[in-house]
Tab-separated table of C-alpha atoms in Angstrom:
chain	number	residue	atom	x	y	z
A	201	MET	CA	-15.357	9.217	36.253
A	202	PRO	CA	-12.250	10.872	37.720
A	203	LYS	CA	-12.284	14.608	37.851
A	204	LYS	CA	-10.402	16.413	35.140
A	205	ALA	CA	-7.937	19.203	35.967
A	206	ARG	CA	-8.150	22.515	34.223
A	207	ARG	CA	-6.701	22.351	30.749
A	208	GLN	CA	-3.267	23.821	30.615
A	209	THR	CA	-1.588	25.747	27.821
A	210	ARG	CA	0.507	23.874	25.271
A	211	THR	CA	3.785	22.567	26.646
A	212	VAL	CA	7.191	22.907	25.032
A	213	GLU	CA	7.040	19.233	24.000
A	214	GLU	CA	4.136	19.856	21.722
A	215	HIS	CA	4.887	20.491	18.063
A	216	GLN	CA	2.606	21.942	15.429
A	217	THR	CA	3.244	21.726	11.713
A	218	PRO	CA	1.735	24.045	9.088
A	219	CYS	CA	-1.002	22.656	6.891
A	220	LYS	CA	1.154	22.237	3.778
A	221	GLN	CA	0.602	19.490	1.242
A	222	ALA	CA	4.323	19.201	0.633
A	223	LYS	CA	4.940	18.083	4.189
A	224	VAL	CA	2.146	15.566	4.115
A	225	GLU	CA	3.632	14.018	0.962
A	226	THR	CA	6.854	13.415	2.942
A	227	ALA	CA	5.146	11.896	5.921
A	228	CYS	CA	1.872	10.086	5.412
A	229	PRO	CA	2.563	8.290	2.081
A	230	LEU	CA	5.884	7.125	3.519
A	231	LEU	CA	4.184	5.606	6.499
A	232	MET	CA	1.687	3.866	4.197
A	233	LYS	CA	4.076	2.804	1.416
A	234	CYS	CA	7.780	2.835	2.304
A	235	ASP	CA	9.400	-0.555	3.043
A	236	HIS	CA	12.539	0.506	4.899
A	237	PRO	CA	12.200	0.204	8.668
A	238	GLU	CA	13.987	3.468	9.439
A	239	ARG	CA	11.868	5.402	6.970
A	240	VAL	CA	8.668	3.952	8.430
A	241	PHE	CA	9.778	5.154	11.887
A	242	GLU	CA	10.830	8.527	10.629
A	243	SER	CA	7.487	9.015	8.885
A	244	LEU	CA	5.705	7.985	12.148
A	245	ILE	CA	7.389	10.773	14.185
A	246	PHE	CA	7.459	13.351	11.345
A	247	PRO	CA	8.475	16.213	11.466
A	248	ILE	CA	10.771	15.276	14.417
A	249	LYS	CA	14.048	13.772	13.281
A	250	GLN	CA	15.142	10.400	14.545
A	251	GLU	CA	18.336	11.816	16.202
A	252	GLU	CA	16.304	14.454	18.049
A	253	PHE	CA	13.661	11.922	19.187
A	254	PHE	CA	16.140	9.492	20.730
A	255	ARG	CA	18.233	12.316	22.199
A	256	ASP	CA	15.438	14.337	23.808
A	257	TYR	CA	12.339	12.134	24.205
A	258	TRP	CA	12.929	8.364	24.176
A	259	GLU	CA	12.587	6.968	27.744
A	260	GLN	CA	12.629	10.577	28.984
A	261	LYS	CA	9.480	12.598	28.392
A	262	PRO	CA	6.254	12.769	26.287
A	263	LEU	CA	6.104	14.143	22.742
A	264	ILE	CA	2.901	15.596	21.258
A	265	LEU	CA	2.738	16.086	17.494
A	266	LYS	CA	-0.165	18.205	16.263
A	267	ARG	CA	-0.352	17.823	12.490
A	268	GLU	CA	-3.689	19.590	11.754
A	269	ASP	CA	-3.785	18.391	8.176
A	270	PRO	CA	-6.794	16.806	6.499
A	271	SER	CA	-4.614	14.498	4.308
A	272	MET	CA	-2.788	13.159	7.353
A	273	ALA	CA	-6.094	12.651	9.156
A	274	SER	CA	-7.457	10.688	6.210
A	275	CYS	CA	-4.229	8.612	6.156
A	276	TYR	CA	-4.562	7.655	9.805
A	277	GLN	CA	-8.252	6.950	9.491
A	278	SER	CA	-7.592	4.313	6.907
A	279	LEU	CA	-5.765	2.210	9.560
A	280	PHE	CA	-8.923	1.429	11.602
A	281	GLN	CA	-12.419	2.812	11.907
A	282	LEU	CA	-15.524	2.090	13.987
A	283	ASN	CA	-17.226	0.857	10.815
A	284	ASP	CA	-14.635	-1.883	10.484
A	285	LEU	CA	-16.034	-3.683	13.532
A	286	LYS	CA	-19.151	-5.009	11.734
A	287	CYS	CA	-17.111	-6.934	9.242
A	288	LEU	CA	-14.459	-8.036	11.754
A	289	THR	CA	-16.903	-9.362	14.322
A	290	SER	CA	-18.360	-11.631	11.632
A	291	GLN	CA	-15.082	-13.556	11.663
A	292	GLY	CA	-15.766	-15.288	14.950
A	293	LEU	CA	-14.112	-12.852	17.403
A	294	CYS	CA	-14.437	-13.628	21.073
A	295	TYR	CA	-14.830	-11.493	24.188
A	296	GLY	CA	-11.637	-11.295	26.270
A	297	ARG	CA	-9.351	-12.786	23.649
A	298	ASP	CA	-10.072	-10.303	20.832
A	299	ILE	CA	-12.186	-7.548	22.364
A	300	ASN	CA	-12.767	-6.042	25.817
A	301	VAL	CA	-15.797	-3.874	26.499
A	302	CYS	CA	-15.165	-1.539	29.471
A	303	ARG	CA	-15.770	1.817	31.081
A	304	CYS	CA	-14.075	3.749	33.866
A	305	VAL	CA	-16.656	4.284	36.633
A	306	ASN	CA	-15.629	6.145	39.867
A	307	GLY	CA	-11.979	5.535	39.070
A	308	LYS	CA	-12.310	1.848	38.512
A	309	LYS	CA	-12.510	-0.281	35.365
A	310	LYS	CA	-15.913	-1.892	34.838
A	311	ILE	CA	-16.008	-4.696	32.259
A	312	PHE	CA	-19.075	-5.559	30.161
A	313	ASN	CA	-17.728	-8.632	28.410
A	314	LYS	CA	-20.186	-11.423	27.620
A	315	ASP	CA	-19.311	-15.112	27.151
A	316	GLY	CA	-18.189	-16.643	23.911
A	317	LYS	CA	-18.320	-15.006	20.461
A	318	ILE	CA	-19.088	-11.352	19.851
A	319	ASN	CA	-22.427	-10.244	18.414
A	320	TYR	CA	-22.065	-6.925	16.639
A	321	ALA	CA	-25.557	-5.692	17.564
A	322	GLN	CA	-24.848	-6.328	21.269
A	323	LEU	CA	-21.412	-4.751	21.001
A	324	LYS	CA	-22.882	-1.610	19.371
A	325	LYS	CA	-25.649	-1.534	22.011
A	326	ASP	CA	-23.125	-1.525	24.866
A	327	PHE	CA	-21.149	1.169	23.064
A	328	ASP	CA	-24.155	3.403	22.546
A	329	GLN	CA	-26.203	2.795	25.673
A	330	LYS	CA	-23.558	1.960	28.349
A	331	LYS	CA	-21.032	4.419	26.924
A	332	ALA	CA	-18.477	1.531	26.937
A	333	THR	CA	-15.113	1.646	25.317
A	334	ILE	CA	-14.312	-1.079	22.780
A	335	GLN	CA	-10.739	-2.285	23.130
A	336	PHE	CA	-9.656	-4.355	20.101
A	337	HIS	CA	-6.588	-6.498	20.825
A	338	GLN	CA	-3.817	-6.744	18.225
A	339	PRO	CA	-5.651	-5.470	15.086
A	340	GLN	CA	-2.563	-6.147	12.980
A	341	ARG	CA	-3.900	-9.724	12.842
A	342	PHE	CA	-6.651	-8.465	10.530
A	343	LYS	CA	-5.560	-5.069	9.160
A	344	ASP	CA	-2.850	-5.367	6.551
A	345	GLU	CA	-1.536	-1.793	6.921
A	346	LEU	CA	-0.969	-2.235	10.620
A	347	TRP	CA	0.725	-5.621	9.929
A	348	ARG	CA	3.076	-3.894	7.461
A	349	ILE	CA	3.831	-0.941	9.780
A	350	GLN	CA	4.385	-3.064	12.865
A	351	GLU	CA	6.611	-5.666	11.296
A	352	LYS	CA	8.846	-2.888	9.938
A	353	LEU	CA	8.914	-1.321	13.411
A	354	GLU	CA	9.938	-4.725	14.881
A	355	CYS	CA	12.848	-4.625	12.453
A	356	PHE	CA	13.680	-1.066	13.489
A	357	PHE	CA	13.499	-1.639	17.281
A	358	GLY	CA	14.619	-5.259	17.396
A	359	SER	CA	11.747	-5.777	19.796
A	360	LEU	CA	8.150	-6.999	19.606
A	361	VAL	CA	5.632	-4.316	18.562
A	362	GLY	CA	2.026	-4.766	19.584
A	363	SER	CA	-1.080	-2.669	19.181
A	364	ASN	CA	-4.565	-2.113	20.544
A	365	VAL	CA	-7.399	0.018	19.157
A	366	TYR	CA	-9.595	1.987	21.564
A	367	ILE	CA	-13.006	3.289	20.439
A	368	THR	CA	-14.728	5.443	23.062
A	369	PRO	CA	-18.166	7.122	22.778
A	370	PRO	CA	-18.590	10.858	23.584
A	371	GLY	CA	-18.656	11.834	27.276
A	372	SER	CA	-16.929	8.624	28.397
A	373	GLN	CA	-13.644	7.175	29.606
A	374	GLY	CA	-12.556	3.613	29.161
A	375	LEU	CA	-9.664	3.119	31.628
A	376	PRO	CA	-8.721	4.646	35.025
A	377	PRO	CA	-5.402	6.412	35.494
A	378	HIS	CA	-2.597	3.903	35.026
A	379	TYR	CA	0.900	3.354	33.699
A	380	ASP	CA	2.265	0.691	31.344
A	381	ASP	CA	5.474	-1.299	30.995
A	382	VAL	CA	5.878	-0.392	27.313
A	383	GLU	CA	6.958	2.584	25.179
A	384	VAL	CA	3.767	3.970	23.689
A	385	PHE	CA	2.982	5.666	20.342
A	386	ILE	CA	-0.664	6.787	20.044
A	387	LEU	CA	-2.120	7.637	16.641
A	388	GLN	CA	-5.460	9.461	16.717
A	389	LEU	CA	-7.613	8.003	13.952
A	390	GLU	CA	-11.159	9.341	14.461
A	391	GLY	CA	-12.738	12.056	16.553
A	392	GLU	CA	-11.059	13.785	19.492
A	393	LYS	CA	-9.505	12.432	22.712
A	394	HIS	CA	-8.770	14.469	25.798
A	395	TRP	CA	-5.476	13.299	27.412
A	396	GLN	CA	-3.936	13.966	30.774
A	397	LEU	CA	-0.365	12.846	31.599
A	398	TYR	CA	1.152	12.806	35.034
A	399	GLN	CA	4.622	12.565	36.549
A	400	PRO	CA	5.646	8.882	36.897
A	401	THR	CA	5.698	7.312	40.319
A	402	VAL	CA	7.988	4.615	38.848
A	403	ASN	CA	10.269	5.769	36.033
A	404	LEU	CA	10.600	3.268	33.212
A	405	ALA	CA	8.228	0.904	34.960
A	406	GLN	CA	8.491	-2.813	34.240
A	407	GLU	CA	4.889	-3.705	35.124
A	408	TYR	CA	1.391	-2.377	34.536
A	409	ASN	CA	-0.305	-0.581	37.462
A	410	VAL	CA	-3.502	1.388	38.132
A	411	GLU	CA	-2.978	4.604	40.131
A	412	CYS	CA	-5.514	6.271	42.473
A	413	GLU	CA	-6.654	9.736	41.444
A	414	ASN	CA	-5.636	11.248	44.790
A	415	ARG	CA	-2.051	9.942	44.404
A	416	ILE	CA	-1.085	11.217	40.970
A	417	GLY	CA	-1.319	14.980	41.552
A	418	THR	CA	-1.975	17.486	38.771
A	419	PRO	CA	-1.318	16.780	35.165
A	420	THR	CA	1.982	17.711	33.595
A	421	HIS	CA	0.236	17.736	30.180
A	422	ASP	CA	-3.395	18.354	29.319
A	423	PHE	CA	-4.460	18.416	25.677
A	424	LEU	CA	-6.682	17.224	22.883
A	425	LEU	CA	-5.590	14.839	20.110
A	426	LYS	CA	-7.325	15.125	16.740
A	427	PRO	CA	-7.125	12.856	13.670
A	428	GLY	CA	-3.606	12.763	12.298
A	429	ASP	CA	-2.002	13.697	15.664
A	430	LEU	CA	0.546	11.491	17.443
A	431	LEU	CA	1.437	11.119	21.127
A	432	TYR	CA	4.509	9.349	22.500
A	433	PHE	CA	5.282	8.695	26.135
A	434	PRO	CA	7.768	6.466	27.980
A	435	ARG	CA	6.820	3.431	30.049
A	436	GLY	CA	5.801	4.459	33.578
A	437	THR	CA	3.996	7.609	32.404
A	438	ILE	CA	0.730	7.851	34.288
A	439	HIS	CA	-2.104	8.710	31.874
A	440	GLN	CA	-5.865	8.805	31.417
A	441	ALA	CA	-7.998	9.841	28.457
A	442	ASP	CA	-11.686	10.532	27.697
A	443	THR	CA	-13.794	11.520	24.721
A	444	PRO	CA	-15.210	14.963	25.276
A	445	PRO	CA	-19.072	15.231	25.384
A	446	GLY	CA	-20.908	16.737	22.432
A	447	VAL	CA	-18.512	15.343	19.780
A	448	SER	CA	-18.312	12.105	17.816
A	449	HIS	CA	-16.729	8.946	19.090
A	450	SER	CA	-12.943	8.736	19.381
A	451	THR	CA	-10.768	6.033	17.823
A	452	HIS	CA	-7.038	5.682	18.412
A	453	VAL	CA	-4.468	2.941	17.988
A	454	THR	CA	-1.748	2.386	20.553
A	455	ILE	CA	1.444	0.982	19.148
A	456	SER	CA	3.726	-0.269	21.867
A	457	THR	CA	7.209	-1.777	22.159
A	458	TYR	CA	10.152	-2.526	24.485
A	459	GLN	CA	8.331	-4.669	27.005
A	460	ASN	CA	10.885	-6.630	29.015
A	461	ASN	CA	13.645	-5.269	26.821
A	462	SER	CA	15.813	-3.496	29.391
A	463	TRP	CA	19.427	-4.056	30.542
A	464	ARG	CA	17.918	-5.968	33.481
A	465	ASP	CA	16.341	-8.434	31.100
A	466	PHE	CA	19.488	-8.702	28.965
A	467	LEU	CA	21.637	-9.398	32.030
A	468	LEU	CA	19.222	-12.072	33.204
A	469	ASP	CA	19.540	-13.621	29.732
A	470	VAL	CA	23.341	-13.602	29.238
A	471	ILE	CA	24.786	-13.889	32.738
A	472	PRO	CA	23.744	-17.548	33.329
A	473	GLY	CA	25.515	-18.637	30.165
A	474	LEU	CA	28.591	-16.563	31.047
A	475	VAL	CA	28.777	-18.244	34.486
A	476	LEU	CA	28.358	-21.741	32.976
A	477	ASP	CA	31.095	-21.094	30.402
A	478	SER	CA	33.423	-19.672	33.043
A	479	SER	CA	32.933	-22.596	35.325
A	480	LYS	CA	34.392	-24.939	32.676
A	481	GLY	CA	37.750	-23.289	32.863
A	482	ASP	CA	37.893	-21.897	36.369
A	483	LEU	CA	38.067	-24.280	39.342
A	484	ASP	CA	36.891	-21.657	41.817
A	485	PHE	CA	33.444	-21.473	40.162
A	486	ARG	CA	33.083	-25.227	40.665
A	487	ARG	CA	34.031	-25.363	44.346
A	488	GLY	CA	31.215	-26.095	46.761
A	489	ILE	CA	29.506	-23.360	48.765
A	490	PRO	CA	30.042	-23.267	52.571
A	491	ARG	CA	28.213	-25.847	54.621
A	492	GLN	CA	24.745	-24.846	55.717
A	493	LEU	CA	24.797	-21.643	53.639
A	494	LEU	CA	21.324	-22.309	52.314
A	495	MET	CA	20.011	-22.735	55.884
A	496	LYS	CA	21.001	-19.201	56.936
A	497	MET	CA	18.693	-16.246	56.853
A	498	ASP	CA	21.508	-13.758	56.398
A	499	LEU	CA	23.614	-14.446	53.298
A	500	SER	CA	25.811	-11.318	53.666
A	501	GLU	CA	28.874	-13.408	54.566
A	502	SER	CA	28.901	-14.598	50.935
A	503	SER	CA	28.931	-11.084	49.471
A	504	LYS	CA	32.764	-10.752	49.345
A	505	LYS	CA	33.071	-14.120	47.564
A	506	LEU	CA	30.284	-13.258	45.084
A	507	SER	CA	31.734	-9.831	44.365
A	508	GLY	CA	34.994	-11.523	43.495
A	509	PHE	CA	33.202	-13.817	41.004
A	510	LEU	CA	31.445	-10.773	39.484
A	511	ARG	CA	34.762	-8.955	39.078
A	512	ASN	CA	36.108	-12.047	37.398
A	513	LEU	CA	33.198	-12.034	34.950
A	514	ALA	CA	33.607	-8.307	34.319
A	515	ASP	CA	37.302	-8.798	33.532
A	516	GLN	CA	36.445	-11.547	31.058
A	517	LEU	CA	33.967	-9.241	29.245
A	518	GLU	CA	36.485	-6.428	29.069
A	519	ASN	CA	39.009	-8.864	27.629
A	520	GLY	CA	36.684	-9.775	24.779
A	521	ARG	CA	34.774	-12.750	26.174
A	522	GLU	CA	31.818	-13.504	23.887
A	523	LEU	CA	28.303	-13.099	25.241
A	524	LYS	CA	25.655	-15.590	24.237
A	525	SER	CA	22.063	-14.359	24.257
A	526	SER	CA	19.648	-17.109	23.291
A	527	ASP	CA	16.382	-16.870	25.263
A	528	MET	CA	15.652	-13.218	24.400
A	529	LYS	CA	16.615	-13.749	20.787
A	530	LYS	CA	14.487	-16.809	20.430
A	531	ASP	CA	11.513	-15.192	22.189
A	532	PHE	CA	11.680	-12.246	19.799
A	533	ILE	CA	11.958	-14.354	16.660
A	534	LEU	CA	9.316	-16.898	17.793
A	535	ASN	CA	6.716	-14.257	18.636
A	536	ARG	CA	7.279	-11.478	15.996
A	537	LEU	CA	5.338	-10.876	12.849
A	538	PRO	CA	6.253	-12.472	9.543
A	539	PRO	CA	7.363	-10.022	6.825
A	540	PHE	CA	4.579	-8.335	4.914
A	541	LEU	CA	5.008	-9.155	1.257
A	542	GLY	CA	1.566	-8.116	-0.048
A	543	THR	CA	0.697	-11.720	-1.000
A	544	SER	CA	-0.465	-14.870	0.703
A	545	PHE	CA	2.493	-15.841	2.825
A	546	ASP	CA	1.502	-19.498	2.985
A	547	SER	CA	2.265	-19.829	-0.718
A	548	LEU	CA	5.823	-18.540	-0.324
A	549	ALA	CA	8.262	-21.346	-1.171
A	550	PRO	CA	11.866	-21.638	-2.352
A	551	GLY	CA	12.240	-20.496	-5.924
A	552	GLY	CA	14.790	-19.594	-8.527
A	553	LYS	CA	17.989	-21.538	-9.097
A	554	LEU	CA	19.117	-24.219	-6.719
A	555	PRO	CA	22.599	-23.117	-5.471
A	556	LYS	CA	25.629	-25.049	-6.656
A	557	VAL	CA	29.230	-24.836	-5.577
A	558	ASP	CA	29.984	-22.304	-8.354
A	559	SER	CA	26.928	-20.144	-7.639
A	560	THR	CA	27.052	-16.657	-6.232
A	561	ILE	CA	24.541	-16.209	-3.417
A	562	ARG	CA	23.078	-13.288	-1.449
A	563	LEU	CA	21.446	-13.258	1.966
A	564	GLN	CA	17.793	-12.196	2.106
A	565	PHE	CA	15.396	-11.543	5.017
A	566	LYS	CA	18.398	-10.776	7.234
A	567	GLU	CA	16.281	-8.574	9.503
A	568	TYR	CA	14.016	-11.548	10.253
A	569	THR	CA	16.795	-13.928	11.460
A	570	VAL	CA	18.977	-14.391	14.485
A	571	ILE	CA	21.952	-16.654	15.023
A	572	THR	CA	22.738	-18.274	18.407
A	573	VAL	CA	25.274	-20.753	19.756
A	574	GLU	CA	23.638	-23.223	22.105
A	575	PRO	CA	24.031	-26.788	23.395
A	576	ASP	CA	22.669	-29.299	20.953
A	577	GLN	CA	18.912	-29.733	21.515
A	578	ASP	CA	18.898	-33.214	20.090
A	579	PRO	CA	17.561	-35.451	22.971
A	580	LEU	CA	19.569	-38.363	21.609
A	581	ASP	CA	22.848	-36.444	21.924
A	582	ASP	CA	24.074	-36.982	25.505
A	583	ALA	CA	27.190	-34.857	24.973
A	584	HIS	CA	25.132	-31.681	24.217
A	585	LYS	CA	27.986	-30.156	22.215
A	586	GLU	CA	27.569	-26.584	21.084
A	587	MET	CA	25.799	-26.021	17.762
A	588	VAL	CA	24.932	-22.981	15.649
A	589	TYR	CA	21.231	-22.296	15.399
A	590	ILE	CA	19.618	-19.975	12.824
A	591	TYR	CA	16.058	-18.945	13.732
A	592	HIS	CA	13.748	-16.919	11.546
A	593	SER	CA	10.212	-15.531	11.544
A	594	LEU	CA	9.362	-16.154	7.886
A	595	LYS	CA	6.853	-18.877	8.748
A	596	ASN	CA	5.383	-17.268	11.826
A	597	LYS	CA	1.631	-16.870	11.761
A	598	ARG	CA	0.322	-13.350	11.677
A	599	GLU	CA	-2.924	-14.446	13.372
A	600	ALA	CA	-1.011	-15.558	16.524
A	601	HIS	CA	0.992	-12.326	16.912
A	602	MET	CA	1.080	-11.192	20.586
A	603	MET	CA	-1.780	-13.549	21.415
A	604	GLY	CA	0.145	-16.123	23.445
A	605	ASN	CA	-1.017	-19.058	21.241
A	606	GLU	CA	1.902	-19.518	18.886
A	607	ASP	CA	2.471	-22.715	16.935
A	608	THR	CA	3.499	-25.502	19.350
A	609	ALA	CA	5.153	-28.781	18.832
A	610	GLU	CA	3.510	-31.998	19.948
A	611	GLU	CA	5.234	-31.762	23.326
A	612	GLY	CA	3.741	-28.351	23.902
A	613	ILE	CA	6.975	-26.535	23.402
A	614	PRO	CA	6.763	-23.374	21.167
A	615	GLN	CA	7.779	-24.247	17.621
A	616	THR	CA	10.658	-22.302	16.171
A	617	HIS	CA	11.611	-22.224	12.482
A	618	GLY	CA	15.174	-22.495	11.328
A	619	LEU	CA	18.331	-24.578	10.901
A	620	ARG	CA	21.120	-26.202	12.959
A	621	PHE	CA	24.770	-26.476	11.967
A	622	PRO	CA	28.012	-27.652	13.538
A	623	LEU	CA	30.055	-24.932	15.241
A	624	SER	CA	32.618	-25.343	12.394
A	625	HIS	CA	30.137	-23.603	10.066
A	626	MET	CA	30.131	-20.339	11.961
A	627	ASP	CA	32.850	-18.635	9.863
A	628	ALA	CA	31.122	-19.529	6.656
A	629	LEU	CA	27.833	-18.173	7.989
A	630	LYS	CA	29.518	-14.918	9.006
A	631	GLN	CA	30.764	-14.629	5.365
A	632	ILE	CA	27.196	-14.898	4.105
A	633	TRP	CA	25.768	-12.562	6.685
A	634	ASN	CA	28.399	-9.888	6.337
A	635	CYS	CA	28.953	-9.818	2.571
A	636	ASP	CA	26.722	-8.330	-0.046
A	637	ALA	CA	27.277	-11.428	-2.138
A	638	VAL	CA	29.610	-14.430	-1.902
A	639	CYS	CA	30.567	-17.340	-4.101
A	640	VAL	CA	29.704	-20.723	-2.575
A	641	LYS	CA	33.109	-22.149	-3.340
A	642	GLU	CA	34.761	-19.319	-1.340
A	643	LEU	CA	32.944	-20.243	1.862
A	644	ASN	CA	35.251	-21.112	4.745
A	645	LEU	CA	34.501	-24.820	4.935
A	646	ALA	CA	36.680	-27.896	4.425
A	647	SER	CA	34.968	-29.396	1.391
A	648	ASP	CA	32.878	-28.361	-1.629
A	649	ALA	CA	30.146	-30.791	-0.423
A	650	GLU	CA	29.884	-28.930	2.926
A	651	LYS	CA	29.759	-25.598	1.131
A	652	GLU	CA	27.015	-26.659	-1.238
A	653	ASN	CA	24.986	-28.346	1.529
A	654	LEU	CA	25.097	-25.183	3.603
A	655	ALA	CA	23.934	-23.132	0.641
A	656	VAL	CA	21.094	-25.500	-0.179
A	657	SER	CA	19.952	-25.598	3.413
A	658	LEU	CA	19.734	-21.834	3.617
A	659	TRP	CA	18.029	-21.675	0.186
A	660	SER	CA	15.408	-24.204	1.327
A	661	GLU	CA	14.482	-21.837	4.200
A	662	LEU	CA	14.330	-18.822	1.849
A	663	LEU	CA	17.301	-17.195	3.511
A	664	ILE	CA	19.493	-16.863	0.387
A	665	LYS	CA	18.967	-16.490	-3.298
A	666	VAL	CA	21.234	-17.210	-6.312
A	667	ILE	CA	22.197	-14.075	-8.173
C-alpha cells in the first residue's frame, strides 16, 4: 500500500455546516424528492450556491463539504449499502461487467475477479479475507433513487452522468493513485474514507491514468469523509483513498460527468459539417491539393493555405453561420437514462386526446429531446437531402445505461428513437419547442393536413399532449 503523508489541517476549500435540522430539511429531502434538475444539483452541493460553485470550483479546484448531520448521513446511506449486495448478486451479476474485486498492493491494482456470474458468499469472502474493494458498476441500473438523481443531473449538465459504488474493508485501499477524465462528485454513504488529493500533472485530463507514488509529491488535501459528506474534484485531479484500520467498512458512490464534453470534442463534432457546407458555395474549398502533398513528411508549406480556410470559417461563424452538431447530440440522447417516472416505463404509451387541427398542444419531455439537421439517412434516397431529425431518450433502457450494450438495430447500428421531417417543418417545430402552448392550426405549415400530421406524429412519441 502506498505510504500516506501526514494529515494536514483543513483547507480553505472545506466547508462545515452546523448540525441543524432546518438545514437538513432544505438539502437532503430535496435531493431525494425534488424533480427539477437545478434543485437536485443545488441540494447535492448544499450549502454552496450554484453560482459560487461554478465560479470558484468547477474545473478549477476540489470542494469538500463536511455536513456532520445524522439525518444527512441516513439520507445518503439509503442510496446504497453493503447489505444491498446480497440481493443484487442474486440477479445474475457478472464479474467485470457489473462488479470488479480489487486491492491496491505496493502501488499497483490487483484484481480478484472470477469467471462468470458472481456468488455472494465468494464475494464476501474476498472482501473479508483478502481485504478487497468491491467496485459496483453503474448502480443506477438497479437502485431507483440513483436513477432518479442521475437522470435529473443529465438534464442539468446536458452530459452523460455515470456512477460507481466502492465498498472497501477497514485497513485497505482499492485503487492506486490515479486521475480520471471526468468531473467527480463523491458521496460518502457508510463508514469513513481517508482521502489524499494531489496537484494535477495534466489539468482537465482527457484520459484515465495511474500515477507513481514518487511522482505525485505531497498531498494538497488530506482529510476524512464521513457519512453525509461530499467531495468534488475536477478531471485530472490525482487522488487515492483508503479505509482507516479499526473502523467499519467504507461505502461511497462516485457520480461522474463531462467525459469527452470539452471544446475540443465540440470542435471535432461541428467543424467537419461546417467545412462540407462551406465547400458547396466556395470554389476554393473544392480545388485540389498540390501534387504529391500527401507524399511529403513536412506539411508546413500548406499552413498558410489552411490558415486562410480557417479564417474563412471563422468569418462565417461571426456572420451568423449556423453550426450543426449531430454526433455529440445523438451520442448523448442514445446513451442517457430515460426519465424516472416512478412507474414501469415499458407501460408508458400515448394517452389522452388525439390532436386535431383545432387542438391546443404543449411540448412535454423537452429536456429529453434534441433536434438535428442531417442528410437523409434513408438508404433508398440517393440525393441525401437535408432532413430534420428529432431524437429522444424516452424509450432508452435503464439497464443499458453506460454499459456499452445499447439497443441495436439488425445491422448492428445503435438504435435511436425519434422522428424525421422535411426541412420545411423546422419553423413549425420551433413554434412548438419555444411556446408554452400553441394551437395546431397556427403552426407554420402550408396545409391543415401537414399541421395535423406533425402534431399526431409528435403525440405518438409522447412529445406533446393536448391541453
